[in-house]
């Protein structure tokens, strides 16, 4: 079929387009919507210029989307009313239209683009809801999936595809190979290589070059791996590292690397200026003095280089090629020179290829306190420059193939040239020579030791201070070469090309860094100008930095710092590859296969070692700067998500540890309260959230359960939006908690779902935390029945239960504005502000901590009342009760001061009642509070009971300030309190004794929550105990910061919901914040080690 499709030439799409109502609009639509295709057998023999599918890019219309089908999908999106007629009898019809005569889309590259992609526009595939939901509305509610705005096709092209005319894109030779070779061959090649051979000898020189090459080759392989793992944009090393390791490392390296490139411009330009000044000195034409001449020439040079760069990449690339030609000619000039030994050069130490010289120069001869490593440190900067191609990744036509090919080939060629020149210069030139023609030996010497002596020259007269030879003359290569001025031209070429490459790299990297807005202060440098988006502001900044360092003109101090900055980025590139491979992220699949994670790790370690070898203080300085920037970016937390390997590794570690943990049996020593809190929307009950967070933070799990009830379809939409919104809210408010929404028919079902399914492995909740139902007497009693059944369900699943009551209440959602405002707060920042201000309006005045309130309330402390008008439905200022509720909702965010936590440990539930207050006192806000313990006992053995409890607490190692034994718990409560209780339960009683048996039974069946007379009589003692305990609480604990008390348990099926609710009401009313706690009766405390 493909062959047949390929055989039909370009008229096919044209015909299809004509059939499809080839109105101009159709053509436009086709043109705008389907731009770039990579599978195109049908366009084999069609020139790209021919119109096909009504579009000017005919060659781009693939067999999957001929013009006709384009329209059908376009009209489906935009609600157009075209009709299409297909010739269904040909095979090509099916080949062309498969997937386009359905709503389902076929796989194509445009579905996977980022919106800002350079290559073509993004298309949106139909969402699952559009394919799967019941058809009770238009399939495309907003015209597009995901609620994205639709644009007419023509406009879409304009918005997505940048104007490609005039944009310069380079291939791998011009863009990468030439650049890297020029950058690697620096001044070292001509001025220092001969000296290195003199010091280290040929053998060790080759080793030095080899070691440098190992580091650069490993880095080259790593760069290739990252560069081929997805589409590479501009920004070079910064882009590669930031997208692999995340913004923290990327931001640190981006800044350093851009700065190093800027200073490198100065280093290369000064190298150039020094050579010019040497020539001037030889001819006696210095302008001022050596130092100032370097400054003048350097400044003029850098201005000219800036002009070339700003003229555009095309000019810069042409300049690079000219410089490369000069450089290659200079190297050729030297090689030719080695074969023509002239007698005039012999006194200067050059004799042509001689075995004696090779043997003598093979071993090292270190002088002037030089060592192998110091020589290596001098050579290594000559090997850097391998990222010159990657740094302009945004200007490459196909970075994925260009960067690996160009970089690795450049490393190979330059290394061979370095080794070749080292060996040839070491075989031709002796280490020391006088340059004096009279030092020839006339008489035959018998005891010759040096090669020069064997060649009839005696240079021993100047052993200490010779002028010529490998050791003493930096211009050996000029001397050896056939035509000396060409070597000078080579030096100029090497320095200027490296300077030019750095001058272009630095602004490009800096621009990419600024575009990502990691350092908000540099945002202004992100702007680009012209077709190529040239960073002119960045060029200017680079120019100023370079000029500053040129004026110093003493670069021996700066050179090692630059080398270290480059090495730090090499180390991180290598580490990125290791890290990404270690994280086993499915997204890490480089097209370049010749890399190995362990070799990359070795490369990263080698880079760090070489940093210290080159210069230990510069290495330390680099580490400090990288670490400082890393900490800054981590602290700032830029709002970016690049799917870095750091995220992938975090996930992998969490997964592995969770699995390992699930293989470990629970032990009482490691018990942690892992709480499932029924908060609803987390910001609706801040007091509940903060109190539980106080004893679970960094100790145990905390899950905020939110049960959505109501129509399923609506709830499912809310679930997905809420999940992201509230988890973000928790993180923003520094809550170490998870948000778990579920949809259920009622509260009880939702509670059961959460209790059974929330958590993972050993990280599952074991304690249910609920707020006290304050309005239970006003609401439908079926809701109360559901609420109480939550407790029964929790006990059935072996959960502990904690009920938290504040006399002001917990729920502040009615003060936060309508739900619409809440749901829109993600989209519109201004409403978000309003809500925040309402939420915590008093907070700024009462509390300096900002753990909970976002900064807008800190900045605007006087915003209460006025702002509430915006979001409060009643359009009236807060009433007193609401104001108190707001104040109470923030009370656990403040430091609690020196007060008491009263623990009424009346029943042994395994120790949870005691563990929670202890955990509270370990936190900073609660650390000044003292624990007072209250227990029940008999009047005649109060001392004995107190001693027993003191012993138990000291064995548990829990500090307490006081223990009180209450002997009068079972005393009958006051009459007025009993009367108040009876009045409270009156509406909920069944009064079966006053009714006929059948009527009473029927009523009990319909309303199971009603309190029977029999039940009331049966549990009279327990009822009196709750009323009495409330009296004692008011007497002893009315000033406590918080009360933690054993929760009374009601037998399932025997105690009606109304009676149990009345007990809790009677027990906890009119008190400071109270936690009613009941563990699951398994020990959570132990005194064994």
PDB file of N, CA, C and O in Angstrom, residues 601-637:
ATOM      1  N   UNK A 601      30.475   8.934  35.527  1.00  0.00           N
ATOM      2  CA  UNK A 601      30.767   9.251  36.938  1.00  0.00           C
ATOM      3  C   UNK A 601      32.278   9.428  37.125  1.00  0.00           C
ATOM      4  O   UNK A 601      32.723  10.364  37.796  1.00  0.00           O
ATOM      5  N   UNK A 602      33.054   8.525  36.519  1.00  0.00           N
ATOM      6  CA  UNK A 602      34.519   8.652  36.598  1.00  0.00           C
ATOM      7  C   UNK A 602      34.947   9.990  35.994  1.00  0.00           C
ATOM      8  O   UNK A 602      35.797  10.697  36.556  1.00  0.00           O
ATOM      9  N   UNK A 603      34.310  10.364  34.856  1.00  0.00           N
ATOM     10  CA  UNK A 603      34.621  11.647  34.225  1.00  0.00           C
ATOM     11  C   UNK A 603      34.356  12.815  35.163  1.00  0.00           C
ATOM     12  O   UNK A 603      35.159  13.750  35.270  1.00  0.00           O
ATOM     13  N   UNK A 604      33.213  12.748  35.871  1.00  0.00           N
ATOM     14  CA  UNK A 604      32.864  13.835  36.808  1.00  0.00           C
ATOM     15  C   UNK A 604      33.902  13.919  37.922  1.00  0.00           C
ATOM     16  O   UNK A 604      34.348  15.014  38.298  1.00  0.00           O
ATOM     17  N   UNK A 605      34.326  12.749  38.444  1.00  0.00           N
ATOM     18  CA  UNK A 605      35.312  12.743  39.533  1.00  0.00           C
ATOM     19  C   UNK A 605      36.657  13.264  39.023  1.00  0.00           C
ATOM     20  O   UNK A 605      37.325  14.059  39.696  1.00  0.00           O
ATOM     21  N   UNK A 606      37.032  12.831  37.806  1.00  0.00           N
ATOM     22  CA  UNK A 606      38.298  13.311  37.219  1.00  0.00           C
ATOM     23  C   UNK A 606      38.300  14.830  37.087  1.00  0.00           C
ATOM     24  O   UNK A 606      39.292  15.489  37.384  1.00  0.00           O
ATOM     25  N   UNK A 607      37.160  15.374  36.623  1.00  0.00           N
ATOM     26  CA  UNK A 607      37.066  16.843  36.483  1.00  0.00           C
ATOM     27  C   UNK A 607      37.331  17.524  37.827  1.00  0.00           C
ATOM     28  O   UNK A 607      38.047  18.531  37.897  1.00  0.00           O
ATOM     29  N   UNK A 608      36.732  16.973  38.888  1.00  0.00           N
ATOM     30  CA  UNK A 608      36.915  17.582  40.220  1.00  0.00           C
ATOM     31  C   UNK A 608      38.371  17.477  40.670  1.00  0.00           C
ATOM     32  O   UNK A 608      38.921  18.399  41.283  1.00  0.00           O
ATOM     33  N   UNK A 609      39.015  16.328  40.351  1.00  0.00           N
ATOM     34  CA  UNK A 609      40.429  16.162  40.733  1.00  0.00           C
ATOM     35  C   UNK A 609      41.295  17.153  39.957  1.00  0.00           C
ATOM     36  O   UNK A 609      42.156  17.830  40.521  1.00  0.00           O
ATOM     37  N   UNK A 610      41.034  17.257  38.643  1.00  0.00           N
ATOM     38  CA  UNK A 610      41.832  18.158  37.800  1.00  0.00           C
ATOM     39  C   UNK A 610      41.700  19.604  38.294  1.00  0.00           C
ATOM     40  O   UNK A 610      42.670  20.375  38.273  1.00  0.00           O
ATOM     41  N   UNK A 611      40.501  19.955  38.790  1.00  0.00           N
ATOM     42  CA  UNK A 611      40.320  21.314  39.328  1.00  0.00           C
ATOM     43  C   UNK A 611      41.331  21.595  40.432  1.00  0.00           C
ATOM     44  O   UNK A 611      41.947  22.657  40.483  1.00  0.00           O
ATOM     45  N   UNK A 612      41.525  20.607  41.318  1.00  0.00           N
ATOM     46  CA  UNK A 612      42.471  20.811  42.423  1.00  0.00           C
ATOM     47  C   UNK A 612      43.915  20.778  41.937  1.00  0.00           C
ATOM     48  O   UNK A 612      44.772  21.487  42.448  1.00  0.00           O
ATOM     49  N   UNK A 613      44.170  19.941  40.930  1.00  0.00           N
ATOM     50  CA  UNK A 613      45.521  19.866  40.388  1.00  0.00           C
ATOM     51  C   UNK A 613      45.919  21.210  39.786  1.00  0.00           C
ATOM     52  O   UNK A 613      47.027  21.706  39.986  1.00  0.00           O
ATOM     53  N   UNK A 614      44.984  21.814  39.046  1.00  0.00           N
ATOM     54  CA  UNK A 614      45.296  23.077  38.374  1.00  0.00           C
ATOM     55  C   UNK A 614      45.545  24.181  39.399  1.00  0.00           C
ATOM     56  O   UNK A 614      46.529  24.908  39.325  1.00  0.00           O
ATOM     57  N   UNK A 615      44.638  24.292  40.354  1.00  0.00           N
ATOM     58  CA  UNK A 615      44.803  25.368  41.333  1.00  0.00           C
ATOM     59  C   UNK A 615      43.861  25.111  42.497  1.00  0.00           C
ATOM     60  O   UNK A 615      42.646  25.225  42.343  1.00  0.00           O
ATOM     61  N   UNK A 616      44.401  24.791  43.643  1.00  0.00           N
ATOM     62  CA  UNK A 616      43.514  24.359  44.742  1.00  0.00           C
ATOM     63  C   UNK A 616      42.613  25.482  45.246  1.00  0.00           C
ATOM     64  O   UNK A 616      41.444  25.273  45.536  1.00  0.00           O
ATOM     65  N   UNK A 617      43.164  26.707  45.311  1.00  0.00           N
ATOM     66  CA  UNK A 617      42.307  27.781  45.865  1.00  0.00           C
ATOM     67  C   UNK A 617      41.207  28.175  44.877  1.00  0.00           C
ATOM     68  O   UNK A 617      40.085  28.514  45.269  1.00  0.00           O
ATOM     69  N   UNK A 618      41.539  28.119  43.567  1.00  0.00           N
ATOM     70  CA  UNK A 618      40.503  28.435  42.572  1.00  0.00           C
ATOM     71  C   UNK A 618      39.412  27.363  42.603  1.00  0.00           C
ATOM     72  O   UNK A 618      38.228  27.658  42.435  1.00  0.00           O
ATOM     73  N   UNK A 619      39.834  26.097  42.840  1.00  0.00           N
ATOM     74  CA  UNK A 619      38.850  25.000  42.918  1.00  0.00           C
ATOM     75  C   UNK A 619      37.914  25.221  44.103  1.00  0.00           C
ATOM     76  O   UNK A 619      36.686  25.103  43.982  1.00  0.00           O
ATOM     77  N   UNK A 620      38.496  25.577  45.247  1.00  0.00           N
ATOM     78  CA  UNK A 620      37.655  25.822  46.433  1.00  0.00           C
ATOM     79  C   UNK A 620      36.708  26.983  46.181  1.00  0.00           C
ATOM     80  O   UNK A 620      35.521  26.928  46.526  1.00  0.00           O
ATOM     81  N   UNK A 621      37.236  28.042  45.557  1.00  0.00           N
ATOM     82  CA  UNK A 621      36.405  29.212  45.256  1.00  0.00           C
ATOM     83  C   UNK A 621      35.237  28.820  44.351  1.00  0.00           C
ATOM     84  O   UNK A 621      34.081  29.209  44.580  1.00  0.00           O
ATOM     85  N   UNK A 622      35.540  27.980  43.340  1.00  0.00           N
ATOM     86  CA  UNK A 622      34.490  27.543  42.412  1.00  0.00           C
ATOM     87  C   UNK A 622      33.415  26.752  43.159  1.00  0.00           C
ATOM     88  O   UNK A 622      32.219  26.964  42.962  1.00  0.00           O
ATOM     89  N   UNK A 623      33.866  25.837  44.029  1.00  0.00           N
ATOM     90  CA  UNK A 623      32.896  25.035  44.798  1.00  0.00           C
ATOM     91  C   UNK A 623      32.000  25.935  45.641  1.00  0.00           C
ATOM     92  O   UNK A 623      30.790  25.740  45.710  1.00  0.00           O
ATOM     93  N   UNK A 624      32.623  26.923  46.284  1.00  0.00           N
ATOM     94  CA  UNK A 624      31.844  27.822  47.154  1.00  0.00           C
ATOM     95  C   UNK A 624      30.809  28.588  46.330  1.00  0.00           C
ATOM     96  O   UNK A 624      29.638  28.703  46.716  1.00  0.00           O
ATOM     97  N   UNK A 625      31.236  29.088  45.151  1.00  0.00           N
ATOM     98  CA  UNK A 625      30.303  29.872  44.319  1.00  0.00           C
ATOM     99  C   UNK A 625      29.154  28.990  43.826  1.00  0.00           C
ATOM    100  O   UNK A 625      27.983  29.370  43.904  1.00  0.00           O
ATOM    101  N   UNK A 626      29.497  27.788  43.325  1.00  0.00           N
ATOM    102  CA  UNK A 626      28.449  26.875  42.837  1.00  0.00           C
ATOM    103  C   UNK A 626      27.479  26.542  43.959  1.00  0.00           C
ATOM    104  O   UNK A 626      26.261  26.585  43.791  1.00  0.00           O
ATOM    105  N   UNK A 627      28.036  26.254  45.131  1.00  0.00           N
ATOM    106  CA  UNK A 627      27.181  25.887  46.271  1.00  0.00           C
ATOM    107  C   UNK A 627      26.295  27.061  46.676  1.00  0.00           C
ATOM    108  O   UNK A 627      25.095  26.896  46.934  1.00  0.00           O
ATOM    109  N   UNK A 628      26.893  28.266  46.700  1.00  0.00           N
ATOM    110  CA  UNK A 628      26.116  29.459  47.073  1.00  0.00           C
ATOM    111  C   UNK A 628      24.948  29.682  46.116  1.00  0.00           C
ATOM    112  O   UNK A 628      23.805  29.902  46.547  1.00  0.00           O
ATOM    113  N   UNK A 629      25.237  29.607  44.817  1.00  0.00           N
ATOM    114  CA  UNK A 629      24.168  29.803  43.822  1.00  0.00           C
ATOM    115  C   UNK A 629      23.138  28.683  43.925  1.00  0.00           C
ATOM    116  O   UNK A 629      21.938  28.913  43.794  1.00  0.00           O
ATOM    117  N   UNK A 630      23.603  27.466  44.163  1.00  0.00           N
ATOM    118  CA  UNK A 630      22.688  26.321  44.294  1.00  0.00           C
ATOM    119  C   UNK A 630      21.713  26.552  45.462  1.00  0.00           C
ATOM    120  O   UNK A 630      20.504  26.382  45.326  1.00  0.00           O
ATOM    121  N   UNK A 631      22.279  26.993  46.588  1.00  0.00           N
ATOM    122  CA  UNK A 631      21.434  27.229  47.777  1.00  0.00           C
ATOM    123  C   UNK A 631      20.454  28.361  47.496  1.00  0.00           C
ATOM    124  O   UNK A 631      19.270  28.279  47.848  1.00  0.00           O
ATOM    125  N   UNK A 632      20.930  29.415  46.816  1.00  0.00           N
ATOM    126  CA  UNK A 632      20.048  30.550  46.502  1.00  0.00           C
ATOM    127  C   UNK A 632      18.864  30.100  45.658  1.00  0.00           C
ATOM    128  O   UNK A 632      17.711  30.410  45.950  1.00  0.00           O
ATOM    129  N   UNK A 633      19.157  29.335  44.581  1.00  0.00           N
ATOM    130  CA  UNK A 633      18.075  28.914  43.675  1.00  0.00           C
ATOM    131  C   UNK A 633      17.131  27.944  44.394  1.00  0.00           C
ATOM    132  O   UNK A 633      15.915  28.009  44.227  1.00  0.00           O
ATOM    133  N   UNK A 634      17.708  27.053  45.226  1.00  0.00           N
ATOM    134  CA  UNK A 634      16.858  26.112  45.979  1.00  0.00           C
ATOM    135  C   UNK A 634      15.935  26.879  46.906  1.00  0.00           C
ATOM    136  O   UNK A 634      14.752  26.560  47.041  1.00  0.00           O
ATOM    137  N   UNK A 635      16.482  27.925  47.541  1.00  0.00           N
ATOM    138  CA  UNK A 635      15.685  28.719  48.478  1.00  0.00           C
ATOM    139  C   UNK A 635      14.587  29.479  47.746  1.00  0.00           C
ATOM    140  O   UNK A 635      13.457  29.565  48.196  1.00  0.00           O
ATOM    141  N   UNK A 636      14.925  30.003  46.549  1.00  0.00           N
ATOM    142  CA  UNK A 636      13.948  30.790  45.784  1.00  0.00           C
ATOM    143  C   UNK A 636      12.867  29.916  45.144  1.00  0.00           C
ATOM    144  O   UNK A 636      11.790  30.401  44.825  1.00  0.00           O
ATOM    145  N   UNK A 637      13.183  28.645  44.924  1.00  0.00           N
ATOM    146  CA  UNK A 637      12.258  27.701  44.285  1.00  0.00           C
ATOM    147  C   UNK A 637      11.585  28.287  43.048  1.00  0.00           C
ATOM    148  O   UNK A 637      10.411  28.625  43.071  1.00  0.00           O
TER     149      UNK A 637
END
